[in-house]
Structure formats: structure tokens, C-alpha cells
XYZ file of C-alpha atoms in Angstrom:
593
model
C 40.930 36.143 80.348
C 40.215 38.634 77.589
C 36.731 39.980 77.155
C 35.381 41.911 74.238
C 32.187 43.105 72.708
C 33.756 43.892 69.355
C 31.136 44.142 66.641
C 32.107 43.571 63.038
C 32.428 47.097 61.700
C 30.812 48.169 58.469
C 32.200 51.178 56.657
C 29.718 53.049 54.436
C 30.661 54.196 50.985
C 32.954 57.119 50.401
C 31.721 60.652 51.046
C 28.985 59.555 53.411
C 28.968 60.288 57.095
C 30.363 57.322 59.024
C 28.189 56.532 62.035
C 28.702 54.242 65.029
C 29.052 54.393 68.783
C 32.259 55.899 70.138
C 32.903 52.878 72.310
C 32.626 50.322 69.523
C 35.533 47.959 69.402
C 36.019 48.272 73.152
C 37.744 45.535 75.090
C 39.425 45.218 78.444
C 42.362 42.999 79.291
C 41.785 41.585 82.750
C 44.514 38.961 83.007
C 47.211 41.117 84.555
C 46.881 43.918 87.082
C 49.077 47.037 86.940
C 51.958 47.251 89.355
C 50.994 48.823 92.642
C 52.987 50.273 95.508
C 52.982 46.842 97.174
C 54.052 44.798 94.159
C 56.692 47.302 92.994
C 58.155 48.255 96.372
C 61.516 46.711 95.612
C 62.024 48.350 92.210
C 64.890 50.832 92.012
C 63.717 54.385 91.322
C 65.404 55.598 88.154
C 64.160 59.149 88.542
C 61.272 61.316 89.670
C 59.681 63.904 87.383
C 56.471 65.870 87.190
C 55.584 64.184 83.896
C 56.707 60.912 82.326
C 56.098 60.557 78.579
C 56.083 57.158 76.916
C 57.297 57.329 73.316
C 59.325 59.835 71.297
C 57.066 60.215 68.289
C 55.209 63.389 67.345
C 52.667 63.024 70.167
C 55.202 62.248 72.875
C 57.760 64.892 71.977
C 55.078 67.582 71.617
C 53.702 66.656 75.042
C 57.166 66.730 76.606
C 58.067 70.060 75.022
C 54.800 71.610 76.200
C 55.219 70.295 79.743
C 58.775 71.593 79.939
C 57.808 75.034 78.699
C 55.058 75.132 81.337
C 57.695 74.701 84.014
C 57.259 70.978 84.652
C 60.134 68.550 84.877
C 59.775 65.856 82.242
C 61.408 62.753 80.801
C 60.691 60.784 77.622
C 61.234 57.030 77.668
C 61.549 55.330 74.283
C 61.570 51.634 73.481
C 63.637 51.950 70.296
C 67.304 52.721 69.867
C 66.215 55.753 67.834
C 63.810 58.640 68.399
C 60.983 59.804 66.149
C 58.875 56.658 65.824
C 56.492 56.456 62.875
C 56.476 60.255 62.555
C 60.138 60.230 61.521
C 59.332 57.665 58.818
C 56.394 59.617 57.424
C 55.751 62.338 54.887
C 54.738 64.470 57.901
C 51.669 66.097 56.485
C 49.833 67.830 59.340
C 46.096 68.560 59.175
C 45.348 71.497 61.471
C 42.524 73.797 60.340
C 42.903 77.561 60.860
C 46.599 77.414 61.700
C 48.713 80.517 61.240
C 50.634 79.094 58.266
C 47.622 78.502 56.053
C 45.905 81.708 57.113
C 49.024 83.675 56.188
C 48.975 81.952 52.800
C 45.415 83.159 52.211
C 43.585 79.883 52.745
C 39.920 80.819 53.300
C 39.450 78.759 56.444
C 37.297 79.655 59.429
C 36.504 77.882 62.709
C 32.923 77.397 61.562
C 33.964 75.815 58.256
C 36.393 73.501 59.999
C 33.873 72.391 62.618
C 31.213 71.760 60.000
C 33.598 69.756 57.852
C 35.063 67.652 60.670
C 31.603 66.821 62.001
C 30.506 65.735 58.529
C 33.566 63.539 58.073
C 33.677 61.970 61.530
C 29.989 61.864 62.346
C 28.981 60.424 65.717
C 32.023 58.131 65.981
C 33.782 60.684 68.185
C 32.219 62.906 70.879
C 31.695 66.499 69.800
C 33.774 67.866 72.681
C 36.846 65.915 71.495
C 36.393 67.254 67.970
C 36.033 70.765 69.374
C 39.145 70.371 71.556
C 41.225 69.345 68.548
C 40.009 72.286 66.458
C 40.376 74.789 69.314
C 43.911 73.817 70.379
C 45.447 72.730 67.072
C 46.402 76.212 65.809
C 47.883 77.189 69.198
C 49.849 73.932 69.266
C 51.432 74.606 65.880
C 52.330 78.170 66.869
C 53.754 76.883 70.145
C 55.958 74.352 68.338
C 57.264 77.044 65.984
C 57.966 79.303 68.940
C 59.876 76.665 70.899
C 61.766 74.681 68.286
C 63.544 75.351 64.972
C 60.558 73.939 63.073
C 58.789 75.974 60.420
C 55.974 74.780 58.178
C 54.794 75.116 54.561
C 51.275 74.959 53.185
C 50.784 71.907 50.934
C 48.940 73.976 48.362
C 46.514 72.012 46.246
C 46.466 68.892 48.417
C 42.708 68.808 48.813
C 40.840 67.849 51.937
C 39.854 64.240 51.347
C 36.134 65.030 51.036
C 36.110 68.581 49.659
C 32.496 68.288 48.525
C 31.267 68.008 52.109
C 30.192 71.244 53.832
C 33.277 73.146 54.973
C 35.665 71.104 52.810
C 38.474 72.954 51.021
C 39.477 71.771 47.519
C 42.846 73.509 47.846
C 43.530 71.912 51.212
C 44.444 72.759 54.802
C 47.515 70.542 55.261
C 51.001 71.773 56.111
C 54.375 70.031 56.225
C 57.706 70.848 57.875
C 60.067 73.171 56.065
C 63.678 72.194 55.388
C 65.748 71.798 58.555
C 69.507 71.554 58.911
C 70.256 68.357 60.812
C 73.386 69.965 62.212
C 71.168 71.534 64.882
C 71.117 68.121 66.587
C 74.863 67.524 66.609
C 75.649 63.914 67.550
C 71.978 63.245 68.344
C 71.213 63.238 64.605
C 72.673 59.719 64.395
C 69.845 58.503 66.630
C 67.027 59.783 64.391
C 64.765 56.962 63.144
C 65.399 56.668 59.377
C 62.680 57.511 56.820
C 60.362 54.988 55.250
C 61.576 56.088 51.795
C 64.945 57.750 51.409
C 65.077 61.034 49.486
C 67.037 60.657 46.223
C 70.721 61.398 46.757
C 71.640 65.030 46.270
C 68.054 66.289 46.370
C 65.915 68.091 48.932
C 62.331 66.923 48.462
C 59.135 67.972 50.218
C 56.005 65.812 50.389
C 54.249 68.209 48.044
C 56.984 67.663 45.435
C 56.327 63.962 44.948
C 53.205 64.435 42.857
C 55.322 66.379 40.378
C 58.377 64.123 40.515
C 56.123 61.285 39.348
C 55.387 63.445 36.273
C 58.917 64.720 35.612
C 59.135 62.865 32.295
C 55.862 64.181 30.880
C 55.200 67.693 32.232
C 57.139 70.937 32.270
C 56.135 71.497 35.908
C 57.396 68.037 36.861
C 60.770 68.668 35.239
C 60.993 72.081 36.906
C 60.236 70.640 40.352
C 62.886 67.953 39.874
C 65.392 70.662 38.959
C 64.378 72.705 42.008
C 64.826 69.689 44.306
C 68.307 69.154 42.915
C 69.151 72.848 43.291
C 68.102 72.773 46.952
C 70.321 69.764 47.527
C 73.272 71.412 45.819
C 72.853 74.601 47.851
C 72.648 72.672 51.102
C 75.797 70.719 50.254
C 77.710 73.909 49.453
C 76.642 75.363 52.812
C 77.733 72.244 54.685
C 74.171 71.490 55.782
C 72.497 68.159 56.442
C 69.102 68.927 54.922
C 66.048 67.235 56.388
C 62.448 67.372 55.182
C 59.169 65.567 55.867
C 59.157 63.284 58.920
C 62.892 63.604 59.354
C 62.527 67.359 59.735
C 59.551 67.060 62.091
C 61.191 64.579 64.457
C 64.541 66.350 64.395
C 62.949 69.727 65.041
C 60.960 68.462 68.019
C 64.065 66.730 69.384
C 66.007 69.970 69.025
C 63.310 71.714 71.043
C 63.659 69.096 73.791
C 67.439 69.484 73.808
C 67.088 73.229 74.287
C 64.533 72.643 77.063
C 66.875 70.087 78.677
C 64.332 67.262 78.501
C 66.079 63.869 78.570
C 65.047 61.214 76.040
C 65.990 57.755 77.281
C 66.384 55.407 74.313
C 66.381 51.606 74.594
C 63.993 51.994 77.534
C 60.771 50.057 76.857
C 57.673 50.408 79.007
C 56.958 47.313 81.124
C 53.871 48.573 82.934
C 52.197 51.538 84.548
C 52.633 52.150 88.268
C 49.413 52.731 90.191
C 48.982 54.081 93.735
C 45.596 54.756 95.304
C 43.867 54.322 91.966
C 46.067 56.939 90.245
C 48.880 56.363 87.760
C 52.026 57.737 89.398
C 54.817 56.329 87.293
C 56.092 53.947 84.662
C 57.938 50.689 85.112
C 60.597 50.429 82.412
C 63.523 48.273 81.434
C 66.830 50.104 81.275
C 70.262 48.563 80.739
C 68.705 45.144 81.153
C 67.161 45.866 84.555
C 63.637 46.833 85.591
C 63.141 50.143 87.368
C 60.530 52.720 88.239
C 60.290 56.254 86.859
C 58.003 58.196 89.163
C 55.574 60.832 87.937
C 54.362 63.448 90.415
C 51.558 64.628 88.122
C 50.994 61.934 85.523
C 52.044 59.781 82.588
C 51.362 60.522 78.914
C 51.220 57.413 76.736
C 52.398 58.251 73.223
C 53.855 54.863 72.375
C 52.139 54.309 69.039
C 49.743 51.650 67.859
C 49.804 47.854 67.699
C 50.470 47.342 64.003
C 53.415 45.029 64.628
C 51.667 42.811 67.191
C 50.211 39.803 65.395
C 48.084 38.652 68.335
C 46.394 42.035 68.776
C 45.748 42.371 65.048
C 44.247 38.881 64.949
C 42.096 39.624 67.997
C 40.710 42.988 66.980
C 40.909 43.204 63.180
C 39.421 41.428 60.202
C 41.171 38.800 58.128
C 43.227 38.701 56.099
C 45.535 40.893 58.154
C 49.161 40.742 59.177
C 52.093 42.660 60.551
C 54.081 42.444 57.317
C 51.931 44.940 55.391
C 52.335 47.971 57.676
C 54.896 50.759 57.293
C 54.573 51.846 60.938
C 57.653 51.796 63.169
C 58.541 48.195 63.977
C 58.579 48.877 67.725
C 54.839 49.641 67.682
C 53.505 46.499 69.354
C 50.768 47.976 71.537
C 52.755 48.109 74.781
C 51.219 51.361 75.983
C 47.699 50.322 75.023
C 47.940 47.050 76.926
C 49.441 48.787 79.973
C 46.590 51.292 79.892
C 44.050 48.468 79.728
C 45.637 46.780 82.738
C 45.260 50.076 84.587
C 41.543 50.005 83.806
C 41.419 51.943 80.560
C 38.893 51.145 77.869
C 39.675 51.086 74.153
C 37.879 52.012 70.950
C 38.324 51.803 67.159
C 40.566 48.752 67.560
C 39.254 47.228 64.330
C 40.535 50.123 62.254
C 43.849 51.491 60.969
C 45.225 54.323 58.863
C 44.734 52.084 55.842
C 46.117 52.364 52.349
C 46.635 50.019 49.395
C 50.123 48.540 49.568
C 52.299 46.339 47.360
C 54.020 43.633 49.448
C 57.487 44.088 47.988
C 60.371 41.959 49.254
C 61.724 43.373 52.503
C 59.092 46.050 53.058
C 55.624 46.912 51.741
C 55.163 49.912 49.502
C 52.275 52.243 50.400
C 50.678 53.311 47.081
C 49.641 56.918 46.630
C 50.174 58.234 43.108
C 50.578 54.850 41.440
C 46.930 53.770 41.793
C 45.629 57.225 40.829
C 47.663 58.078 37.733
C 45.783 57.669 34.442
C 46.228 54.348 32.689
C 45.760 52.083 35.673
C 42.835 50.305 37.322
C 42.203 48.007 40.269
C 40.549 44.626 39.834
C 39.552 41.889 42.256
C 39.884 38.117 41.925
C 36.907 38.101 39.600
C 38.797 40.396 37.217
C 36.343 43.245 37.851
C 36.748 46.804 39.042
C 35.235 47.362 42.489
C 36.267 50.853 43.649
C 37.222 54.362 42.596
C 40.988 53.885 42.425
C 41.609 57.580 43.185
C 39.519 57.637 46.374
C 41.196 58.428 49.710
C 43.497 55.537 50.502
C 41.694 54.512 53.684
C 38.415 54.275 51.768
C 39.953 51.981 49.166
C 40.959 49.467 51.841
C 37.628 49.791 53.650
C 36.010 48.839 50.345
C 38.404 45.901 49.895
C 37.148 44.521 53.210
C 33.530 45.673 53.091
C 32.233 45.026 49.595
C 31.876 41.326 50.355
C 32.759 40.674 54.005
C 32.594 36.887 53.477
C 35.039 37.057 50.559
C 37.095 40.299 50.771
C 38.701 41.749 47.659
C 42.143 40.858 49.032
C 44.449 40.701 47.262
C 43.446 43.079 44.511
C 45.564 43.856 41.462
C 46.705 47.174 39.997
C 46.747 46.727 36.209
C 48.780 49.107 34.011
C 50.310 49.021 30.540
C 53.664 49.959 29.029
C 52.415 53.439 28.126
C 51.898 54.053 31.858
C 55.369 52.674 32.624
C 56.899 54.869 29.922
C 55.455 58.013 31.467
C 55.423 57.783 35.252
C 57.710 57.149 38.179
C 56.686 53.968 40.007
C 57.884 53.995 43.617
C 61.488 55.020 42.935
C 61.751 53.311 39.528
C 62.110 55.847 36.724
C 59.902 55.633 33.619
C 60.995 52.945 31.107
C 63.419 51.408 33.642
C 63.154 47.685 34.301
C 61.445 46.692 37.530
C 63.582 44.753 40.026
C 63.690 41.000 39.404
C 62.702 40.197 42.996
C 59.396 42.032 42.522
C 58.515 39.336 40.006
C 60.030 36.376 41.844
C 58.158 37.321 45.031
C 54.809 37.506 43.229
C 54.381 41.218 43.950
C 54.510 42.025 40.228
C 53.656 40.192 37.007
C 54.257 41.078 33.362
C 52.725 39.632 30.199
C 52.331 40.563 26.555
C 48.590 39.905 26.517
C 45.801 40.501 29.001
C 44.902 36.813 28.801
C 48.404 35.795 29.817
C 48.392 38.373 32.598
C 45.058 37.037 33.852
C 46.486 33.519 33.967
C 49.505 34.741 35.924
C 47.401 36.397 38.642
C 44.606 33.848 38.719
C 41.662 35.895 37.433
C 39.257 34.962 34.598
C 40.771 36.091 31.301
C 37.452 37.022 29.711
C 36.452 39.084 32.710
C 39.760 40.986 32.730
C 39.511 41.716 29.008
C 35.939 42.906 29.418
C 36.865 45.079 32.401
C 39.758 46.738 30.565
C 37.588 47.299 27.472
C 34.901 48.934 29.604
C 37.470 51.055 31.458
C 39.043 52.158 28.159
C 35.688 53.294 26.808
C 35.052 55.342 29.947
C 38.554 56.833 29.811
C 38.150 57.926 26.202
C 34.891 59.667 27.111
C 36.553 61.221 30.173
C 33.865 60.180 32.628
C 33.785 57.192 34.953
C 30.078 56.485 35.285
C 30.832 53.199 37.087
C 32.833 54.474 40.100
C 32.959 58.275 39.613
C 36.746 58.468 39.444
C 37.562 62.092 38.806
C 34.356 63.584 40.200
C 36.104 64.885 43.324
C 38.818 67.521 43.425
C 40.749 65.120 45.656
C 40.845 62.530 42.868
C 42.925 64.858 40.693
C 45.823 65.468 43.080
C 48.033 62.572 41.955
C 47.160 62.710 38.282
C 48.542 63.920 34.961
C 47.222 67.334 33.859
C 48.375 66.668 30.271
C 45.791 63.890 29.938
C 42.455 65.126 28.617
C 39.508 65.265 29.010
C 39.975 63.752 32.501
C 43.418 63.759 34.140
C 42.428 60.662 36.154
C 41.596 58.443 33.181
C 43.554 57.019 30.246
C 43.072 53.800 28.304
C 45.392 50.798 28.502
C 46.528 49.905 24.998
C 50.283 49.300 24.783
C 51.666 45.871 25.730
C 53.273 44.485 27.763
C 50.829 44.713 30.644
C 51.693 44.693 34.344
C 49.860 43.590 37.478
C 50.865 44.604 41.004
C 49.552 42.730 44.025
C 47.554 45.045 46.343
C 46.961 44.259 50.026
C 45.559 46.298 52.959
C 48.606 48.198 54.132
C 48.591 50.907 56.774
C 50.529 53.776 58.305
C 49.695 52.414 61.760
C 46.659 51.253 63.691
C 43.945 53.731 64.593
C 42.433 52.259 67.752
C 43.678 52.645 71.277
C 42.903 53.966 74.723
C 39.676 55.946 74.891
C 40.249 59.520 76.022
C 38.233 62.630 76.769
C 38.628 66.171 75.454
C 41.542 66.696 77.861
C 43.371 63.563 76.634
C 42.655 61.752 79.925
C 42.213 57.982 79.652
C 38.704 56.749 80.454
C 37.425 53.584 82.050
C 34.583 51.656 80.427
C 32.055 53.543 82.586
C 33.402 56.888 81.353
C 35.221 57.819 84.547
C 38.732 59.269 84.349
C 41.826 57.341 85.452
C 43.765 59.939 87.471
C 47.244 60.623 86.181
C 46.884 58.752 82.875
C 46.807 60.455 79.468
C 47.168 59.179 75.903
C 47.785 60.748 72.504
C 48.665 59.643 68.996
C 48.077 56.087 67.853
C 48.085 54.811 71.436
C 44.694 56.529 71.728
C 41.471 56.084 69.768
C 41.637 58.532 66.863
C 39.628 61.751 66.873
C 39.048 61.026 63.170
C 36.907 58.002 64.036
C 36.663 55.633 61.090
C 37.428 58.361 58.562
C 40.265 60.629 57.424
C 39.735 64.366 56.959
C 42.879 65.228 55.004
C 46.609 64.693 54.639
C 48.095 64.695 58.126
C 45.013 63.547 60.019
C 47.289 61.218 61.977
C 50.069 63.584 63.013
C 47.997 66.757 63.443
C 45.727 65.305 66.144
C 48.631 63.356 67.699
C 50.585 66.546 68.308
C 47.484 68.463 69.384
C 46.373 65.947 72.018
C 49.951 65.619 73.277
C 49.871 69.390 73.713
C 46.464 69.241 75.411
C 47.620 66.510 77.805
C 50.596 68.592 78.910
C 48.472 71.705 79.369
C 46.086 69.734 81.556
C 48.957 68.337 83.624
C 50.238 71.882 84.074
C 46.806 73.111 85.175
C 46.612 75.353 82.129
C 43.340 74.153 80.602
């Protein structure tokens, strides 16, 4: 039997404090009990360690590295045939206020500013002591990682906090990303790195912060210069015999290199079956290895860093609003909630299960495309099935999807449509399709994209009222020419201007649509992974529904309920807290907190 008291969540408008109880979305799976000493007595013991870590993503590898450097024996068990999880697939932005990298770059951050800002963004969704733990330990975590791995980091200058107008927000941003790393440091292990979500163009070395300019390479001097710099980096690396890695590939490879140096084994193809409980404490993990079930004992505890449940259809249907599916996420395909369910069977409670790290996505054949710049660049607008605008297209991506669900909960704005014209296509990169280049035929045949020479014909193709679409575009064009969006305030925030075209005046976010043919791209609620999971305290310990601690059980990353609550403070609000709470869990296991 499954019990739940899940309320239907309501997400207030952008730039307001999001408020709800921390335990909302809680549920407890009661059907299966965790394995105990009696029920698992016959399992072969595959090894005994001080700490067992489930999952080799950013949270798990940071926890394992920290435990090892604190003198604890540790093993990482990983379900996939590769290491790195969703982190390896990502752009690897990391939001850690007051870290040494941004302070050295002159970012005017302070602990007080960061605390004020995070509290304003998160509100009462997350206990204050968890927020404080993240802010207090995040900078030390990043310095620790740099001191115990080949990883170095770069400030993502100009990538604004997502709500810079709130108290403590920074318009120039706090986010960092991994610097270039030579994959040769991993030797043969490099072949087992989970591949990226989007491959870097051949011969180039590209950082996350470069993409905003690569989209503008055809229309701005800075864009062309950045493209040339990316190519020069690639050429230099090739001449030096390097295997250059950036973004999530660099992050995962660097953490794995740290584990290699610390002699921490990472057991691939070793999925978690259940947690092992003795005397009410978690003392190991039951896993499948080489086709057989076995027990990995943990003297001190288990850290669950196994990711979210984005690829589990039953969990998404149970906890999240419709329409929803597993085909719109870009999270690692192995993320099916195994660690969350095992934690529930051990008595753990969950929170935030209705939410995800949302973002508008185009359901392209084979894999969805998570839209960042495309919906923000001038000359495009989002419309619903009524042919009307309904949101600030340049708002933080999670807010756009919250609005798609929330504006009319009985009839969500799903799918929506991104409407652009040929002038837009002549100027800007779209995904990896260069300006003026023809879009792939299967985009059209799949229904992900439509093209027509008139707005009326486009409206017929996507099933919206032609008059309404014409009226919406006319209204949008008038606002764009004036340079002020009085309907949805697009361009009012510094964040809105990050993925825009500085050559467009008077507002880099806004340009009229005037040149046929016109294009429409189907927009659905995509995500980087789910946001809900096991409820934890400030020491990353998993909590029961009554708030008591389950001895020996910790969780971090998307297997745990996010410290960001229902919001998103800035680029890297997934990975930054994941690494930090992995670090905190290991410190607690080592008795160092």
C-alpha cells in the first residue's frame, strides 16, 4: 500500500517568495520492508567499508572523496556502466556563494548578502538551518575539491543570479564552472565517463559561459571572437596531445581522478537493490553485481547519491502533475528513483516530490532539447493553445514551466509554442543548427517544428486560432518596437538579458517578427532531473516523518529534497548543493562536524 498526503502545489509568480511547508509532498512506501540481518543472512558479503556511497554523480563522488581524505575507507557503487551521472551530462554550473574563486575575481559577495538572498528565494520551503549549512560549508567544499583533485574553476561572469532584484542578489552572478581538464589524467578510465548531453563542436573547447556568445557569432563581434577563441583552444589542445574536457565532462572526470588518487573503488554496473538495516540503523547496501545479489557492509553509514526519479513513469505519475512523462527529461537514464524508494522502505520521509529542475524543452526525435537561449533571444515569443502569450519568455526556466502548469491548473498551457521568424533564423544559432541552415527534416515530421509562409497557415498547422495568433504577434511587435514589455515585463530583470542580443535596441530582449517564413517549435515541460527526494537535516541525515534521524543513512543531490525548495537561486543550484551536502554527509560520518 502507498500512502500520501500530497497537496496540489501552487507556485506563485516569478520574483515572489515561494512559501509552503517543508514536508509538503511527503509520502511513505510501506509495501516492502528493508532487508534486515535475518532476511539477508545468506547474502555473500562483497566488501566491508566505513562508508558506502550509492551513485557516482557530483554528490556521490564528492562524498566519497571527502570520506577518503578524512581517513575512512569508502566504496562507490554505480548502477550505470559509466560514471558521472547527470552531472557529466550537464553544463556544470555551480552556485556556491562566497567561494574563493569568485572572491578572487572581485565579486562583491558576503555571507550576509548570500543568506539574505537565499532566504528570499527559498522562503519557508526549507528549514533555515539547512540553508545555513549549505552557505557555511559550500566555500570549504569547493576549496577542498580543488585541493584534492585536478579540478579548477572559472567565474561565469555576467551570468546573473536568477532573481537579482531580491535583497542580496547579484546581477553579475555568483556561479562558477569547471576549467578545462585534460582527460588523459584518467587513462583508460576516461572511456567509462558518461557522455555529455550535447557534444562540443569538433575541434573546439567550449565553456558553458561561451554558449551565449556562440549563439550570436553571426551578428556580434564578441560572438565571432569567442568562436575563434574556442577553436584556438581546441587547436592548442590537439597540438599538445590533450583530450580537452569542459563543463560536466570536466567536473565528473576531475572528481573521478581525485578518487583514483585516493584509491577509492567505483564499482560500475552495480545497482542498488535495497538498504541493509540492523537494530534500526542502516549498515550496508544490497547490490547486484555480475548478475548476483550481495551485501556491501558499511561500518559507519551509507550516503545515497543515486539521483532523482525522472525516468520512472510510475513515480512521476504518482507524485507529479499531468501532462508529464519520462521522455521530456535530459537527466541520466538510470535515474529511476532506486535510492529514494530504498530510503522510504527504511523509514525515510520525502518532500518536494511534485517538483523538478524544470525548463522548457522541444521534444525532438531521439532526445528532448532543453531551451535556454532560444526562447530568450529577440524575435521570438511563447504562445499557448489559445494563441496568446502567457509568460515572460526570458524568465528563469523553472519559472516558465511552473507558469505552464499553474496559470490554469485545469487546462495547463502544455504544449506551448515558440514562434520565430526568418530574421531570427538568419541571425542566431538554434540548438546546434547554424543561422540560415535548414532544420532537420525529422523535426518537422515528428511535429516538433512547423514552418509556414503566413501566420494564419502556421496557426492552422499548430492548432491555434489564426486571428488570436495574428493579434498576439501584432501586440508583441508593437511592444518590441517601443522596447518595453508592459504585458509580461520581459527585459526588466538583469537576468532576462543574459541570453540576448546586445546589438538589438532599445531592448536586447525584444525584436519584432516581420520576415516570413514563420516557425513554431513545440514546447513541453522538460527538466534536468527531479527535485524531490528523501528529507534530510542540516547534516544530510535522512529523517523519518516524525523528524527523527535514521542512524547511518544520508542523502545528497537529487536523491534528497532540494535545499532550493520550489525555486532556483542561480545557475548551478542543482550541482552546488549536491556537492556541498555530499561533503557535509562525509564530514558527519567522519565525526568532523
